[in-house]
mmCIF file of C-alpha atoms in Angstrom:
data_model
loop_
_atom_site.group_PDB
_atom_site.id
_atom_site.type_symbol
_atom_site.label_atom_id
_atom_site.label_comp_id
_atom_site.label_asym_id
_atom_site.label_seq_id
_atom_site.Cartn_x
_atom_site.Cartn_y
_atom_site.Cartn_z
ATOM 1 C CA UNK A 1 56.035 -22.029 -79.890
ATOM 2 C CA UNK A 2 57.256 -18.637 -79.845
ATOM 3 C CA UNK A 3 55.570 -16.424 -77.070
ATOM 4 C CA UNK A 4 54.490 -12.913 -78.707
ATOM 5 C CA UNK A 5 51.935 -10.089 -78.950
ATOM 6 C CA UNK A 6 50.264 -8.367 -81.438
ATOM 7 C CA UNK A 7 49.479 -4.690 -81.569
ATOM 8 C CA UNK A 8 45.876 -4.402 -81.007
ATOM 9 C CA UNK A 9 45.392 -1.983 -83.540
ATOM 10 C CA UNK A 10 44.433 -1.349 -87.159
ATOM 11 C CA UNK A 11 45.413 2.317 -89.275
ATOM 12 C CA UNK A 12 41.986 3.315 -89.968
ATOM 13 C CA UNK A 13 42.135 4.345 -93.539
ATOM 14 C CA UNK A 14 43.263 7.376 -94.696
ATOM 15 C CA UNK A 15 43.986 8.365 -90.985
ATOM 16 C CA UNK A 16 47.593 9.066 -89.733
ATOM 17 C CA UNK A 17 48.081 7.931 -85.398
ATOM 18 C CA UNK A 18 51.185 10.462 -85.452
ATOM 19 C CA UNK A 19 52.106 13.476 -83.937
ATOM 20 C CA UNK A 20 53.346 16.249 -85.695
ATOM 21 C CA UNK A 21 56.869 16.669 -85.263
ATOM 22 C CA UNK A 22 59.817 18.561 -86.492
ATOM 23 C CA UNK A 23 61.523 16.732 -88.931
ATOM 24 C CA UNK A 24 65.035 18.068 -90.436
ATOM 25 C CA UNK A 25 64.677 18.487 -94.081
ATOM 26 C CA UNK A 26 67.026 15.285 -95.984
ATOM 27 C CA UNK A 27 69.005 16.266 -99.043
ATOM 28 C CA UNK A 28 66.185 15.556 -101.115
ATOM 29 C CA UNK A 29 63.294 17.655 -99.707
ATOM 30 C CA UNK A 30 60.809 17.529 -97.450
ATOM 31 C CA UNK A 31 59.816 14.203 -95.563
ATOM 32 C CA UNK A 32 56.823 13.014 -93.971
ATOM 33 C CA UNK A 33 56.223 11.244 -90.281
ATOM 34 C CA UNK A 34 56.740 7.831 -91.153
ATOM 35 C CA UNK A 35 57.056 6.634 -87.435
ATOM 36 C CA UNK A 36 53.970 4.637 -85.608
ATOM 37 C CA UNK A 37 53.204 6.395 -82.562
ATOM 38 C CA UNK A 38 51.342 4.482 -79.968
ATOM 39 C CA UNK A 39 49.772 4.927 -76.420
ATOM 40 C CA UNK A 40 51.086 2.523 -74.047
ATOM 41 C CA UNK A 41 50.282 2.381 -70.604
ATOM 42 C CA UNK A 42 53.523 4.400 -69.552
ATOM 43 C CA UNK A 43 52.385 6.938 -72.316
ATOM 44 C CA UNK A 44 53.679 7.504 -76.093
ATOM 45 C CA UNK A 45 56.046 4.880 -77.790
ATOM 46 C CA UNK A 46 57.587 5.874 -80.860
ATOM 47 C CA UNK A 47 58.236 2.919 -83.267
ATOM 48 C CA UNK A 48 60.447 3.083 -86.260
ATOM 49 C CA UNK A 49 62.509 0.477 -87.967
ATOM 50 C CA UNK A 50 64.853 0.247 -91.227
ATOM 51 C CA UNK A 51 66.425 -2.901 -92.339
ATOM 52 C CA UNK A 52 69.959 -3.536 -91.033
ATOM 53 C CA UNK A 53 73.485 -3.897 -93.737
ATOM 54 C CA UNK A 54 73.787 -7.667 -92.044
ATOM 55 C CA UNK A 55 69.973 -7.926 -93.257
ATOM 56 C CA UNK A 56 70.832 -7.389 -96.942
ATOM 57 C CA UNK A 57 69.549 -7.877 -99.446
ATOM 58 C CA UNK A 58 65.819 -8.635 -97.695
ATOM 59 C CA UNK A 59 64.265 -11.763 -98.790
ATOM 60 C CA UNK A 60 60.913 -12.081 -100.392
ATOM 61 C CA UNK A 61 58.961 -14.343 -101.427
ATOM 62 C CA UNK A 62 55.877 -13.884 -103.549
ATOM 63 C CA UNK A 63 52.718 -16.078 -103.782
ATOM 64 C CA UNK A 64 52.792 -17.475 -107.667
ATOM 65 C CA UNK A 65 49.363 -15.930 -108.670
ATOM 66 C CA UNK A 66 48.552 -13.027 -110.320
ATOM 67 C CA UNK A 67 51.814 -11.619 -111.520
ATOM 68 C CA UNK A 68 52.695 -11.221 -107.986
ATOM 69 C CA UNK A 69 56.418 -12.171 -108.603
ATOM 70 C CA UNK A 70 57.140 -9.657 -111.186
ATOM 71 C CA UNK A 71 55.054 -6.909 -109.232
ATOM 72 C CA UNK A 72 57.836 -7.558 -106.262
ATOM 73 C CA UNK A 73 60.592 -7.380 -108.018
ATOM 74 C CA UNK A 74 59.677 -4.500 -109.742
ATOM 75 C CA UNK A 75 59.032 -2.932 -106.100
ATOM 76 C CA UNK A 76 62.230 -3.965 -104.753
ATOM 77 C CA UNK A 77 64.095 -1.868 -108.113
ATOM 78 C CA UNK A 78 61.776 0.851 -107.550
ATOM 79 C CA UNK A 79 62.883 1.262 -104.276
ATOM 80 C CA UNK A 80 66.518 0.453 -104.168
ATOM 81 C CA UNK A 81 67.020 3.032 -106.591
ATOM 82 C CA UNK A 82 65.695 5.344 -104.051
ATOM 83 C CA UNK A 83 68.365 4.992 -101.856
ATOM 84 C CA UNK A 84 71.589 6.263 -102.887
ATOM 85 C CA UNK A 85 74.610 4.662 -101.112
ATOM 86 C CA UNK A 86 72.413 0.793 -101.226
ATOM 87 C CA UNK A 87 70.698 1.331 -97.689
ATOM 88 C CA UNK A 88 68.617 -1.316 -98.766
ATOM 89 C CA UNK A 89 68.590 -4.140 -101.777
ATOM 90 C CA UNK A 90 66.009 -6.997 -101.880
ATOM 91 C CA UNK A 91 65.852 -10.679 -103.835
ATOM 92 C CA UNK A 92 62.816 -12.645 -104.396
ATOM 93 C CA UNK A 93 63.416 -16.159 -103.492
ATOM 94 C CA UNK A 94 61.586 -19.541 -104.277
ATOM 95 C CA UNK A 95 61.251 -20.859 -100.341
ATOM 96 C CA UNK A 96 58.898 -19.178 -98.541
ATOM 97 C CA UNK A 97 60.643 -20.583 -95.248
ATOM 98 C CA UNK A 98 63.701 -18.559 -95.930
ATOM 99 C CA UNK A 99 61.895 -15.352 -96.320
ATOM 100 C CA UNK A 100 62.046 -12.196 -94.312
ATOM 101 C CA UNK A 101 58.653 -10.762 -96.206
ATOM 102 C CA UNK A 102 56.176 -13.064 -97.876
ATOM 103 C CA UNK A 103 53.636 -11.247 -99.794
ATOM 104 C CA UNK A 104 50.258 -13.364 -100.620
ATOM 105 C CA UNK A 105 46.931 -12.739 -102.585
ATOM 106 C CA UNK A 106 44.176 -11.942 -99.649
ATOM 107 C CA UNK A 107 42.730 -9.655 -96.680
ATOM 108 C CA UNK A 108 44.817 -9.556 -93.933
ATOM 109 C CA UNK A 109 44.034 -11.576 -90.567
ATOM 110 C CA UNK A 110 41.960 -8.837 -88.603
ATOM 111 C CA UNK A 111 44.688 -7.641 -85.003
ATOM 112 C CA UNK A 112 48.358 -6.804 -85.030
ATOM 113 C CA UNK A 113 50.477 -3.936 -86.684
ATOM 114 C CA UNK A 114 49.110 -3.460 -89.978
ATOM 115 C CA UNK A 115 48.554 -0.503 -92.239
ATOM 116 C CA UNK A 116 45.978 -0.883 -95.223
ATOM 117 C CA UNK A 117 46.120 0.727 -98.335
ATOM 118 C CA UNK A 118 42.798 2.317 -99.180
ATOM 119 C CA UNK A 119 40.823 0.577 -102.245
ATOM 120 C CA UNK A 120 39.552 3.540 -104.334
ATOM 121 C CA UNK A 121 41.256 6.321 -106.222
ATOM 122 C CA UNK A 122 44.219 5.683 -108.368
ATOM 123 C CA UNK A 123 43.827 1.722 -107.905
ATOM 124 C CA UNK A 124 40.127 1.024 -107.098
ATOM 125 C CA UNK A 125 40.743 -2.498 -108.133
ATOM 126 C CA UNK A 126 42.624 -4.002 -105.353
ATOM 127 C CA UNK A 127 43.550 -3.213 -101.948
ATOM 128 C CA UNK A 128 46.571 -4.306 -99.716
ATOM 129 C CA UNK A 129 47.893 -4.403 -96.374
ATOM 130 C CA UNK A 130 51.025 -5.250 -94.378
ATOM 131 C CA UNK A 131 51.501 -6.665 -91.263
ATOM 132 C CA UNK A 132 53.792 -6.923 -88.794
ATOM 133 C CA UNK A 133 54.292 -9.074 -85.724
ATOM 134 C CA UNK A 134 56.202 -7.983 -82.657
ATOM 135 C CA UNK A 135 58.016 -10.656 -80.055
ATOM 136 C CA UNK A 136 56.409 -10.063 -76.359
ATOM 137 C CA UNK A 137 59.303 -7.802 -75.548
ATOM 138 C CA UNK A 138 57.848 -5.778 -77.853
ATOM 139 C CA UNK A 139 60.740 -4.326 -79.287
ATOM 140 C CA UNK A 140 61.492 -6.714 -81.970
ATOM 141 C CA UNK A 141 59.474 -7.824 -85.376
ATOM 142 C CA UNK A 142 59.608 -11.143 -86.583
ATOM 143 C CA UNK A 143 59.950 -12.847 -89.470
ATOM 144 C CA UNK A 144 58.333 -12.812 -91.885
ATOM 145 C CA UNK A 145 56.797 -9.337 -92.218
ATOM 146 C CA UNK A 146 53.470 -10.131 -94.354
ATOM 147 C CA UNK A 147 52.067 -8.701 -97.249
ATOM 148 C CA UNK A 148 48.677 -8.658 -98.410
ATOM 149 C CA UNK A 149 47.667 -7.664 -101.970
ATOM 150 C CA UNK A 150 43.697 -8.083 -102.618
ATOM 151 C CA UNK A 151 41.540 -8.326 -106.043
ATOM 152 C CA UNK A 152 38.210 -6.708 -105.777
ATOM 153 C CA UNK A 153 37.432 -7.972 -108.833
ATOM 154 C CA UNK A 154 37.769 -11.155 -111.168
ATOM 155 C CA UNK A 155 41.382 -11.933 -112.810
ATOM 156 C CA UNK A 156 41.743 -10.038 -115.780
ATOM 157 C CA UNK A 157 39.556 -7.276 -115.105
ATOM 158 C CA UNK A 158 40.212 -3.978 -116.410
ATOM 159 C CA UNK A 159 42.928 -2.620 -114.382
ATOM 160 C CA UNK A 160 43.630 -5.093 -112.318
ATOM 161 C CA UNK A 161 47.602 -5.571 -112.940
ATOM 162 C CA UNK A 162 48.629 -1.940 -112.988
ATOM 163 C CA UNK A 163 46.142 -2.011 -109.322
ATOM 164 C CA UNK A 164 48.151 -4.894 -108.307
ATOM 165 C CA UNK A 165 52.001 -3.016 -109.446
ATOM 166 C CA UNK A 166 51.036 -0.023 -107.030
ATOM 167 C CA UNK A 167 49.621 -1.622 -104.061
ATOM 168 C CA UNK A 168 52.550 -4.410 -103.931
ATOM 169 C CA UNK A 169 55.367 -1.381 -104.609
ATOM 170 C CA UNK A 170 53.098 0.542 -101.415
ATOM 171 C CA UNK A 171 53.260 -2.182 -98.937
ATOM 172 C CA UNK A 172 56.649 -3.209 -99.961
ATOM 173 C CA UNK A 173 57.662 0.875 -98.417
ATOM 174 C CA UNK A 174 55.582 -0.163 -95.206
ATOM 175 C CA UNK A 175 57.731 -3.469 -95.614
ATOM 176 C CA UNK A 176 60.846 -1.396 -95.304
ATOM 177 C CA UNK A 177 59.861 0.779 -92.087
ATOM 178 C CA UNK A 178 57.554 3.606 -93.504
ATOM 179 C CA UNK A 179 55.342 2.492 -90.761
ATOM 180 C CA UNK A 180 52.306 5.089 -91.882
ATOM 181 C CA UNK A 181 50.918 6.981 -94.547
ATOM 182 C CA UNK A 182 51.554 10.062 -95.993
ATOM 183 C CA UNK A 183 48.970 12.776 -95.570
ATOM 184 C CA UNK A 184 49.791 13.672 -99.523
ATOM 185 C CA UNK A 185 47.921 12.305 -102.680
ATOM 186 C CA UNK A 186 50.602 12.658 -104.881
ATOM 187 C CA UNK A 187 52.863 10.358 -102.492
ATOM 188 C CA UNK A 188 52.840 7.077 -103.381
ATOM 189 C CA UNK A 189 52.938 6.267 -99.922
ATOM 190 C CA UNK A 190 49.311 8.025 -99.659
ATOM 191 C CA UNK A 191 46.641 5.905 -98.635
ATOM 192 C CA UNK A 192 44.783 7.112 -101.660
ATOM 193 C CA UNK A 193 47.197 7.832 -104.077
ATOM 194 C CA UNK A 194 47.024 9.581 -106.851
ATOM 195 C CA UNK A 195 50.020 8.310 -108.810
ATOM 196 C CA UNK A 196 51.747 5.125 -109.227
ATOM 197 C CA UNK A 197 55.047 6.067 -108.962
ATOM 198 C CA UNK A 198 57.562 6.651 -105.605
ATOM 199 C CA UNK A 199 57.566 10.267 -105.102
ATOM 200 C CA UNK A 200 60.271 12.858 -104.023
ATOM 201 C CA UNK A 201 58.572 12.891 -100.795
ATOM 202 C CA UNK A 202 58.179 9.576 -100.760
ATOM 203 C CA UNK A 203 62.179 9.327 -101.334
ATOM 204 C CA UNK A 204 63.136 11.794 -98.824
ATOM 205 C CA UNK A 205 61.444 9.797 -96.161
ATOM 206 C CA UNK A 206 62.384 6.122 -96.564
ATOM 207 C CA UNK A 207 66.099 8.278 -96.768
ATOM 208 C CA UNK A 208 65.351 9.932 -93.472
ATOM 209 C CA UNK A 209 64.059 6.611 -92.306
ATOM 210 C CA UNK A 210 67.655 4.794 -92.746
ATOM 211 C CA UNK A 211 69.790 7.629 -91.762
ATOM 212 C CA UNK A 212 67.659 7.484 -88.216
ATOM 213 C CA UNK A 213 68.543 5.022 -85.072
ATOM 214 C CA UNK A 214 65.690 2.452 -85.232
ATOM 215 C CA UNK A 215 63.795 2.016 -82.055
ATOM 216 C CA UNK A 216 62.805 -1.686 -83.395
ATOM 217 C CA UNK A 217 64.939 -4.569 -84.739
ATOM 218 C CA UNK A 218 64.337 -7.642 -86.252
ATOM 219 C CA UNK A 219 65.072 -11.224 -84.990
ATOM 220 C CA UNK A 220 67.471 -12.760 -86.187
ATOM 221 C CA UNK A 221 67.640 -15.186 -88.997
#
């Protein structure tokens, strides 16, 4: 059995564990801090991570309830056409052993890496999480990164699939390396957000995210 650690440590919602830091403005305007800063017991670790050309496209593989299949791949399209020179493509594939991100219906396991998606404003309905497992060198995820996308409510209820759209798009840009949330309603990337589509903001990040030398990579497959 594979020897690893978790990340003690849960985003509280709608807080940001970053440090404000100078950021050179991307083609497309401004971006926001999409690293995870941590305290470590030699002092501040900086981790960022983008998804590799060898890696492409990224694998997913979606729980067959609730739509979830069609809400990924319309996440993946939503944010490959982000990118402009293919940075990043994804496929949804029928074996969830193959996968490099499995996305399921449920809360996720309490401990680790994982950033939630706060259940109230645009999408009250549902909430969502992703999480992310690092090897005990602690400088290397593996696989699979998992998703969690969460019904408050009963199947059907008003809402519910456009809820279920945005939160699976949102975790699928944690997915990719935006490792925290933007301090902006209007991003999509918001824990809160007030729209349901990938911003400018949100655009210029995940570009500034693959355009910077990762300080995490991911095992290989």
């Amino acid at each position: 059995m594979r020897r690893a650690r978790r990340l003690g440590l849960w985003i509280a919602v709608g807080s940001l564990l970053v440090a404000c830091a100078d950021i050179a403005e991307p083609s497309r305007g401004n971006a926001y801090e999409w690293r995870r800063i941590v305290t470590t017991g030699s002092g501040i670790d900086t981790l960022s991570f983008h998804w590799n050309a060898a890696d492409l496209p990224v694998r997913f593989w979606a729980e067959n309830s609730l739509n979830l299949p069609s809400h990924v791949q319309q996440g993946i399209e939503q944010w490959e056409a982000v990118f402009l020179y293919g940075e990043f493509s994804g496929t949804v594939v029928s074996d969830s052993s193959a996968a490099d991100v499995i996305v399921r219906v449920g809360i996720a396991p309490k401990g680790g890496f994982s950033i939630t998606r706060l259940a109230r404003g645009m999408a009250p309905e549902c909430q969502g999480a992703t999480d992310v497992e690092l090897a005990a060198s602690g400088n290397q995820i593996l696989r699979p990164i998992r998703i969690y996308v969460d019904p408050r409510f009963a199947p059907g209820s008003p809402g519910i699939d456009e809820c279920l759209a945005l939160t699976t798009t949102h975790e699928i840009g944690h997915a990719l390396g935006i490792f925290t949330h933007s301090p902006d309603p209007e991003d999509l990337m918001y824990a809160d957000p007030v729209v349901s589509t990938i911003s400018r903001r949100d655009r210029s990040t995940a570009e500034l995210a693959y355009h910077t030398p990762p300080t995490l990579s991911i095992e290989p497959r």
